[in-house]
CSV table of C-alpha atoms in Angstrom, one decimal:
chain,number,residue,atom,x,y,z
T,1,UNK,CA,44.0,-27.1,-33.9
T,2,UNK,CA,40.8,-25.0,-35.1
T,3,UNK,CA,38.8,-27.7,-35.1
T,4,UNK,CA,39.7,-28.4,-31.4
T,5,UNK,CA,38.8,-24.6,-30.2
T,6,UNK,CA,35.6,-24.6,-32.1
T,7,UNK,CA,34.3,-27.8,-30.6
T,8,UNK,CA,35.6,-26.2,-27.1
T,9,UNK,CA,33.6,-23.2,-27.7
T,10,UNK,CA,30.6,-25.0,-28.8
T,11,UNK,CA,30.9,-27.6,-25.8
T,12,UNK,CA,31.2,-24.4,-23.4
T,13,UNK,CA,27.9,-22.9,-25.1
T,14,UNK,CA,26.3,-26.1,-24.3
T,15,UNK,CA,27.4,-26.3,-20.6
T,16,UNK,CA,25.6,-22.7,-20.5
T,17,UNK,CA,22.9,-23.4,-21.7
T,18,UNK,CA,22.0,-26.4,-19.8
T,19,UNK,CA,23.3,-24.3,-16.5
T,20,UNK,CA,20.8,-21.1,-17.8
T,21,UNK,CA,17.8,-24.3,-18.2
T,22,UNK,CA,18.2,-25.6,-14.5
T,23,UNK,CA,18.2,-22.1,-13.2
T,24,UNK,CA,14.9,-21.5,-14.6
T,25,UNK,CA,13.4,-25.0,-14.4
T,26,UNK,CA,9.9,-24.7,-13.1
T,27,UNK,CA,8.5,-27.5,-10.7
T,28,UNK,CA,5.4,-28.9,-11.1
T,29,UNK,CA,3.1,-28.0,-8.2
T,30,UNK,CA,1.1,-30.4,-6.1
T,31,UNK,CA,-2.5,-29.3,-7.6
T,32,UNK,CA,-1.9,-30.2,-11.3
T,33,UNK,CA,-2.6,-26.9,-12.5
T,34,UNK,CA,0.1,-24.6,-11.7
T,35,UNK,CA,4.2,-24.6,-11.9
T,36,UNK,CA,6.6,-22.1,-9.6
T,37,UNK,CA,10.4,-21.6,-9.8
T,38,UNK,CA,10.6,-22.9,-6.1
T,39,UNK,CA,7.8,-25.4,-5.0
T,40,UNK,CA,7.9,-23.4,-1.8
T,41,UNK,CA,5.5,-20.9,-4.3
T,42,UNK,CA,2.9,-23.6,-4.6
T,43,UNK,CA,1.0,-23.2,-1.6
T,44,UNK,CA,0.4,-19.7,-2.5
T,45,UNK,CA,-1.6,-20.7,-5.3
T,46,UNK,CA,-4.2,-21.6,-3.3
T,47,UNK,CA,-4.3,-18.5,-0.9
T,48,UNK,CA,-4.4,-16.5,-4.0
T,49,UNK,CA,-7.7,-18.4,-5.5
T,50,UNK,CA,-9.1,-18.2,-2.0
T,51,UNK,CA,-8.8,-14.3,-0.9
T,52,UNK,CA,-9.4,-13.6,-4.7
T,53,UNK,CA,-12.5,-14.9,-4.9
T,54,UNK,CA,-13.7,-14.8,-1.1
T,55,UNK,CA,-11.9,-11.3,0.3
T,56,UNK,CA,-11.7,-9.3,-2.8
T,57,UNK,CA,-14.9,-10.2,-4.7
T,58,UNK,CA,-13.5,-11.6,-7.5
T,59,UNK,CA,-10.2,-9.8,-7.6
T,60,UNK,CA,-11.5,-6.3,-7.5
T,61,UNK,CA,-9.6,-3.1,-5.9
T,62,UNK,CA,-12.8,-2.7,-3.1
T,63,UNK,CA,-12.7,-1.6,0.2
T,64,UNK,CA,-10.9,-4.7,1.6
T,65,UNK,CA,-8.6,-4.7,-0.8
T,66,UNK,CA,-7.8,-1.1,0.6
T,67,UNK,CA,-8.0,-2.2,4.0
T,68,UNK,CA,-5.5,-5.3,3.3
T,69,UNK,CA,-2.8,-2.5,1.8
T,70,UNK,CA,-2.9,-0.4,5.2
T,71,UNK,CA,-2.8,-3.7,7.3
T,72,UNK,CA,0.6,-4.2,5.7
T,73,UNK,CA,1.9,-1.4,6.5
T,74,UNK,CA,0.8,-0.7,10.4
T,75,UNK,CA,2.1,-4.6,10.8
T,76,UNK,CA,5.4,-3.9,9.4
T,77,UNK,CA,5.9,-0.2,10.4
T,78,UNK,CA,6.2,-0.8,14.0
T,79,UNK,CA,9.8,-1.1,14.5
T,80,UNK,CA,12.9,0.7,15.5
T,81,UNK,CA,16.3,0.9,14.6
T,82,UNK,CA,16.9,0.7,18.3
T,83,UNK,CA,18.4,-2.4,19.4
T,84,UNK,CA,16.0,-3.4,22.2
T,85,UNK,CA,12.9,-2.9,20.0
T,86,UNK,CA,11.2,-5.7,18.3
T,87,UNK,CA,8.6,-5.7,15.4
T,88,UNK,CA,8.3,-5.1,11.8
T,89,UNK,CA,6.4,-7.2,9.3
T,90,UNK,CA,5.9,-10.2,11.7
T,91,UNK,CA,2.1,-10.5,11.8
T,92,UNK,CA,2.1,-9.4,15.3
T,93,UNK,CA,-1.0,-7.1,14.6
T,94,UNK,CA,-2.5,-10.4,13.9
T,95,UNK,CA,-1.2,-12.7,16.3
T,96,UNK,CA,-1.7,-10.1,18.9
T,97,UNK,CA,-4.7,-8.3,17.9
T,98,UNK,CA,-6.3,-7.8,21.3
T,99,UNK,CA,-3.3,-5.8,22.6
T,100,UNK,CA,-2.2,-3.7,19.1
T,101,UNK,CA,-6.0,-2.8,17.5
T,102,UNK,CA,-6.2,-0.7,21.0
T,103,UNK,CA,-3.5,1.3,19.5
T,104,UNK,CA,-5.1,4.5,18.1
T,105,UNK,CA,-3.3,4.1,15.1
T,106,UNK,CA,-4.8,0.9,14.4
T,107,UNK,CA,-8.4,2.1,15.2
T,108,UNK,CA,-10.6,0.0,12.9
T,109,UNK,CA,-7.9,-2.8,12.1
T,110,UNK,CA,-9.6,-5.1,14.3
T,111,UNK,CA,-12.4,-6.0,11.9
T,112,UNK,CA,-9.9,-6.4,8.8
T,113,UNK,CA,-7.9,-8.8,11.2
T,114,UNK,CA,-11.3,-11.0,12.4
T,115,UNK,CA,-11.8,-10.8,8.4
T,116,UNK,CA,-8.6,-11.8,7.5
T,117,UNK,CA,-8.0,-14.5,10.3
T,118,UNK,CA,-9.7,-17.5,8.5
T,119,UNK,CA,-7.9,-17.2,5.5
T,120,UNK,CA,-4.9,-17.8,7.5
T,121,UNK,CA,-6.3,-20.4,9.3
T,122,UNK,CA,-7.2,-22.6,6.4
T,123,UNK,CA,-4.0,-22.4,4.5
T,124,UNK,CA,-0.2,-23.4,5.3
T,125,UNK,CA,0.8,-19.7,5.6
T,126,UNK,CA,2.1,-17.4,8.6
T,127,UNK,CA,0.2,-14.7,9.8
T,128,UNK,CA,3.2,-12.7,8.9
T,129,UNK,CA,3.3,-13.7,5.2
T,130,UNK,CA,-0.3,-13.7,4.8
T,131,UNK,CA,-0.8,-10.0,5.8
T,132,UNK,CA,1.8,-8.8,3.1
T,133,UNK,CA,0.7,-11.6,0.4
T,134,UNK,CA,-2.7,-10.2,0.7
T,135,UNK,CA,-1.7,-6.7,0.5
T,136,UNK,CA,0.3,-7.3,-2.6
T,137,UNK,CA,-2.7,-9.4,-4.2
T,138,UNK,CA,-4.9,-6.4,-3.4
T,139,UNK,CA,-2.4,-3.9,-4.9
T,140,UNK,CA,-2.5,-6.0,-8.0
T,141,UNK,CA,-6.2,-5.3,-8.2
T,142,UNK,CA,-5.9,-1.8,-9.0
T,143,UNK,CA,-5.5,-0.6,-12.5
T,144,UNK,CA,-2.5,1.2,-12.8
T,145,UNK,CA,-0.4,-0.3,-10.1
T,146,UNK,CA,2.8,-1.9,-10.1
T,147,UNK,CA,3.5,-5.8,-9.5
T,148,UNK,CA,4.9,-5.8,-6.1
T,149,UNK,CA,7.3,-8.4,-5.3
T,150,UNK,CA,6.8,-10.8,-2.5
T,151,UNK,CA,9.1,-12.9,-0.9
T,152,UNK,CA,8.0,-16.0,1.4
T,153,UNK,CA,9.5,-16.9,4.9
T,154,UNK,CA,8.9,-14.3,7.4
T,155,UNK,CA,9.2,-14.8,11.3
T,156,UNK,CA,6.0,-14.6,13.2
T,157,UNK,CA,6.0,-12.4,16.1
T,158,UNK,CA,6.4,-14.0,20.0
T,159,UNK,CA,5.3,-10.6,21.1
T,160,UNK,CA,3.2,-7.5,20.3
T,161,UNK,CA,5.1,-4.4,18.7
T,162,UNK,CA,5.2,-1.5,21.2
T,163,UNK,CA,3.0,1.1,20.8
T,164,UNK,CA,3.6,4.5,19.4
T,165,UNK,CA,5.6,3.5,16.4
T,166,UNK,CA,2.5,3.9,13.8
T,167,UNK,CA,2.3,7.5,12.3
T,168,UNK,CA,-1.0,9.3,12.7
T,169,UNK,CA,-2.9,11.7,10.4
T,170,UNK,CA,-2.5,14.3,13.2
T,171,UNK,CA,1.5,14.3,13.2
T,172,UNK,CA,3.6,17.1,12.0
T,173,UNK,CA,5.7,16.7,9.1
T,174,UNK,CA,8.8,16.6,12.0
T,175,UNK,CA,6.9,13.4,13.5
T,176,UNK,CA,6.4,11.5,10.5
T,177,UNK,CA,10.0,12.0,9.1
T,178,UNK,CA,11.5,11.4,12.3
T,179,UNK,CA,9.5,7.7,12.7
T,180,UNK,CA,10.0,7.1,9.5
T,181,UNK,CA,14.2,7.8,9.8
T,182,UNK,CA,14.1,5.3,13.1
T,183,UNK,CA,11.9,2.6,11.4
T,184,UNK,CA,13.9,-0.7,11.1
T,185,UNK,CA,18.0,-0.9,10.8
T,186,UNK,CA,18.5,1.7,8.4
T,187,UNK,CA,15.5,3.8,8.5
T,188,UNK,CA,13.8,5.6,5.1
T,189,UNK,CA,14.8,8.5,3.6
T,190,UNK,CA,12.7,11.7,3.2
T,191,UNK,CA,12.0,11.0,-0.5
T,192,UNK,CA,11.0,7.3,0.3
T,193,UNK,CA,8.4,9.0,2.9
T,194,UNK,CA,6.6,10.6,-0.1
T,195,UNK,CA,7.3,7.2,-2.2
T,196,UNK,CA,5.3,5.0,0.6
T,197,UNK,CA,2.6,7.6,0.7
T,198,UNK,CA,1.6,7.0,-3.1
T,199,UNK,CA,-0.5,3.8,-1.1
T,200,UNK,CA,-3.2,7.0,-0.5
T,201,UNK,CA,-3.7,6.9,-3.9
T,202,UNK,CA,-6.2,3.6,-3.4
T,203,UNK,CA,-7.1,4.8,0.1
T,204,UNK,CA,-10.4,5.7,1.7
T,205,UNK,CA,-10.4,6.5,5.6
T,206,UNK,CA,-13.2,5.4,7.9
T,207,UNK,CA,-11.8,6.1,11.3
T,208,UNK,CA,-10.5,9.7,11.0
T,209,UNK,CA,-14.0,11.4,10.4
T,210,UNK,CA,-16.6,8.9,11.8
T,211,UNK,CA,-19.1,11.1,10.5
T,212,UNK,CA,-18.3,10.0,6.6
T,213,UNK,CA,-16.7,6.6,6.6
T,214,UNK,CA,-15.5,5.4,3.5
T,215,UNK,CA,-14.0,9.0,2.7
T,216,UNK,CA,-11.5,8.6,-0.4
T,217,UNK,CA,-8.7,10.2,-0.1
T,218,UNK,CA,-8.5,11.4,-4.2
T,219,UNK,CA,-11.3,11.1,-6.9
T,220,UNK,CA,-10.0,7.8,-8.2
T,221,UNK,CA,-9.3,5.6,-5.2
T,222,UNK,CA,-10.0,2.8,-7.3
T,223,UNK,CA,-7.4,3.3,-9.8
T,224,UNK,CA,-3.4,3.5,-9.1
T,225,UNK,CA,-2.9,7.1,-10.6
T,226,UNK,CA,-1.3,10.5,-9.7
T,227,UNK,CA,-4.6,12.4,-8.9
T,228,UNK,CA,-3.8,11.9,-5.3
T,229,UNK,CA,-0.7,14.2,-5.8
T,230,UNK,CA,-2.2,16.6,-7.9
T,231,UNK,CA,-5.1,17.2,-5.5
T,232,UNK,CA,-3.3,17.5,-2.3
T,233,UNK,CA,-1.9,20.4,-3.7
T,234,UNK,CA,-5.1,22.1,-3.9
T,235,UNK,CA,-6.2,24.9,-1.7
T,236,UNK,CA,-9.5,23.4,0.5
T,237,UNK,CA,-13.1,24.4,0.0
T,238,UNK,CA,-15.2,24.3,3.0
T,239,UNK,CA,-18.0,22.5,2.2
T,240,UNK,CA,-21.5,23.3,3.9
T,241,UNK,CA,-21.4,20.1,6.2
T,242,UNK,CA,-17.6,20.4,6.9
T,243,UNK,CA,-17.0,19.4,10.2
T,244,UNK,CA,-13.1,18.8,10.6
T,245,UNK,CA,-11.9,16.9,13.1
T,246,UNK,CA,-8.0,16.0,14.5
T,247,UNK,CA,-6.2,14.4,11.3
T,248,UNK,CA,-8.8,16.1,9.0
T,249,UNK,CA,-8.0,19.3,6.5
T,250,UNK,CA,-9.9,20.7,4.1
T,251,UNK,CA,-10.4,19.1,0.7
T,252,UNK,CA,-11.0,20.2,-2.8
T,253,UNK,CA,-13.6,18.1,-3.7
T,254,UNK,CA,-16.8,17.5,-2.0
T,255,UNK,CA,-16.6,13.6,-0.5
T,256,UNK,CA,-12.8,13.7,-0.6
T,257,UNK,CA,-10.8,13.6,2.9
T,258,UNK,CA,-7.6,15.0,3.4
T,259,UNK,CA,-5.5,13.9,6.0
T,260,UNK,CA,-3.6,16.7,7.7
T,261,UNK,CA,-0.2,14.5,7.4
T,262,UNK,CA,-0.7,14.7,3.3
T,263,UNK,CA,-1.6,18.1,3.7
T,264,UNK,CA,1.4,19.2,5.8
T,265,UNK,CA,4.1,16.9,3.5
T,266,UNK,CA,3.2,18.3,0.2
T,267,UNK,CA,3.6,21.8,1.5
T,268,UNK,CA,7.0,21.0,3.5
T,269,UNK,CA,10.0,22.4,1.8
T,270,UNK,CA,11.8,18.7,2.5
T,271,UNK,CA,9.3,17.2,0.5
T,272,UNK,CA,7.0,18.7,-1.8
T,273,UNK,CA,9.0,18.8,-4.8
T,274,UNK,CA,9.1,15.3,-4.7
T,275,UNK,CA,5.3,15.0,-4.0
T,276,UNK,CA,5.2,17.4,-7.2
T,277,UNK,CA,7.4,15.3,-8.8
T,278,UNK,CA,4.7,12.3,-9.2
T,279,UNK,CA,2.2,14.3,-10.9
T,280,UNK,CA,1.7,12.8,-14.5
T,281,UNK,CA,4.8,10.6,-14.0
T,282,UNK,CA,2.9,6.8,-13.9
T,283,UNK,CA,6.3,5.0,-14.2
T,284,UNK,CA,8.2,6.8,-11.5
T,285,UNK,CA,4.5,6.4,-9.1
T,286,UNK,CA,4.7,2.8,-10.0
T,287,UNK,CA,8.6,2.1,-9.6
T,288,UNK,CA,9.0,3.9,-6.3
T,289,UNK,CA,6.3,2.7,-4.7
T,290,UNK,CA,7.1,-1.0,-5.6
T,291,UNK,CA,10.9,-0.1,-3.8
T,292,UNK,CA,9.5,1.5,-1.1
T,293,UNK,CA,6.7,-1.3,-0.3
T,294,UNK,CA,9.2,-4.3,-0.4
T,295,UNK,CA,11.5,-2.1,1.8
T,296,UNK,CA,8.6,-1.8,4.1
T,297,UNK,CA,7.4,-5.4,3.9
T,298,UNK,CA,10.9,-6.9,4.8
T,299,UNK,CA,11.4,-5.1,7.8
T,300,UNK,CA,12.5,-7.0,10.6
T,301,UNK,CA,13.4,-10.0,8.3
T,302,UNK,CA,16.3,-11.1,6.4
T,303,UNK,CA,15.6,-10.9,2.4
T,304,UNK,CA,18.7,-13.4,1.5
T,305,UNK,CA,16.8,-15.8,3.5
T,306,UNK,CA,13.5,-15.6,2.3
T,307,UNK,CA,12.2,-17.3,-1.2
T,308,UNK,CA,10.9,-14.9,-3.8
T,309,UNK,CA,7.6,-15.9,-4.9
T,310,UNK,CA,6.7,-12.5,-6.9
T,311,UNK,CA,5.5,-14.9,-9.7
T,312,UNK,CA,2.6,-15.6,-7.9
T,313,UNK,CA,1.5,-12.2,-7.5
T,314,UNK,CA,-1.3,-11.1,-10.4
T,315,UNK,CA,0.2,-8.8,-13.5
T,316,UNK,CA,-2.1,-5.5,-12.8
T,317,UNK,CA,-4.4,-3.8,-15.4
T,318,UNK,CA,-2.7,-1.2,-17.2
T,319,UNK,CA,-3.9,2.3,-17.7
T,320,UNK,CA,-3.0,5.0,-20.2
T,321,UNK,CA,-4.3,8.5,-18.6
T,322,UNK,CA,-3.5,11.9,-17.9
T,323,UNK,CA,-3.9,13.3,-14.6
T,324,UNK,CA,-6.6,16.3,-14.6
T,325,UNK,CA,-7.7,18.6,-12.2
T,326,UNK,CA,-11.4,17.6,-11.0
T,327,UNK,CA,-14.1,19.6,-12.7
T,328,UNK,CA,-14.6,23.4,-12.3
T,329,UNK,CA,-10.7,23.5,-11.1
T,330,UNK,CA,-7.5,24.6,-12.5
T,331,UNK,CA,-4.2,25.6,-11.8
T,332,UNK,CA,-5.5,28.9,-10.0
T,333,UNK,CA,-6.2,26.5,-7.1
T,334,UNK,CA,-2.9,25.0,-6.7
T,335,UNK,CA,-0.9,26.0,-3.7
T,336,UNK,CA,2.8,26.0,-4.9
T,337,UNK,CA,5.2,24.7,-2.7
T,338,UNK,CA,7.9,23.5,-4.8
T,339,UNK,CA,10.3,26.1,-5.4
T,340,UNK,CA,12.4,24.6,-8.0
T,341,UNK,CA,9.7,23.6,-10.4
T,342,UNK,CA,6.5,25.1,-11.2
T,343,UNK,CA,3.2,23.1,-10.8
T,344,UNK,CA,2.4,21.0,-14.2
T,345,UNK,CA,-0.3,22.8,-16.7
T,346,UNK,CA,-3.4,20.0,-16.9
T,347,UNK,CA,-6.4,19.8,-18.2
T,348,UNK,CA,-9.5,20.4,-16.4
T,349,UNK,CA,-11.6,17.2,-16.0
T,350,UNK,CA,-15.2,18.1,-18.0
T,351,UNK,CA,-18.8,18.8,-16.2
T,352,UNK,CA,-19.7,20.3,-13.0
T,353,UNK,CA,-18.5,20.0,-9.6
T,354,UNK,CA,-19.4,16.6,-8.0
T,355,UNK,CA,-19.4,14.8,-4.6
T,356,UNK,CA,-17.3,11.7,-4.9
T,357,UNK,CA,-19.1,8.9,-3.0
T,358,UNK,CA,-17.8,6.6,-0.2
T,359,UNK,CA,-16.1,3.2,-0.7
T,360,UNK,CA,-18.6,0.9,0.2
T,361,UNK,CA,-17.5,-2.3,2.3
T,362,UNK,CA,-18.9,-5.6,1.9
T,363,UNK,CA,-21.0,-5.9,5.2
T,364,UNK,CA,-21.5,-10.0,4.9
T,365,UNK,CA,-17.6,-10.3,5.6
T,366,UNK,CA,-17.8,-7.7,8.5
T,367,UNK,CA,-18.0,-9.4,12.2
T,368,UNK,CA,-21.3,-9.3,13.5
T,369,UNK,CA,-21.9,-8.4,17.0
T,370,UNK,CA,-23.5,-10.9,19.5
T,371,UNK,CA,-27.4,-10.0,20.1
T,372,UNK,CA,-27.7,-8.8,23.6
T,373,UNK,CA,-30.1,-11.1,25.8
T,374,UNK,CA,-33.3,-9.8,26.7
T,375,UNK,CA,-33.3,-7.8,30.0
């Protein structure tokens, strides 16, 4: 009797092991190099190699990586929870670039789209999937970033997204929070807005202040760290060359551009404590951005009908750094906004005050303007 029971248990265990192996079995990709849990993901390895080598300069967190991340947001967020609206992560900003890149918040993305289109054309991938895949790979090139998930199978747009759905740097807190709340079938909470803005830790602006192209939004634009949440809370300093334009506020560091929208959200009582909570909390920064980026990247699509190809996204380099105040600055320059918790006490980076250089684009990738015939 005991022997029969033992035999039954062993047989059950063997069945579970076989079932588990079946679930995790990998298939060999046609390239003879890679394997994947789903054969549909195999084609992405060629796309990965191409963009890493020819768009991201061998896998760097460069200007083109920053632009790729911006494009994921501007394509996806253009959707409303009103039933009559279309949009979302559907590639419309690339498929209908002659329309959408003329929208004011998309200024400068005509160049980015022109750079990325040839990659779509030479691979078996939709514009909608390519934009989000390239953005996830771009982030993986930035030390300290989370490994973002990627799902394959978005539906390409059949028309342009409506204008007026992408937040702008000069918008008020109310405008930004309302726009996010209206995005997609369920919208985004106030906290999720702050989580999404973690993208600005690896960002630079070309088209806010055109007199200072490539201005980073914090002092470490190539590292996914919490410095952005420190530096946006500092009092601004008026520099001799300061010539602020719409959407720009005073920064505390020469060479760094502070978006007005970041400035006001860092001080709004609805968002200030969540903003401050990211300071020196690298794990939270990674986890919350990962969650929110996935939600943004799936807007307008059904995740249940898509294929999880997250395994194709490279693992980012880890970092072990503490947030600091920029040289010569300290807690005395903090504009305390969170009424619940004091701002963390941080060390000040050594050295004199410095100027942060602009983020340089790869000019070899930029579209050339046809020469005008002689008069």
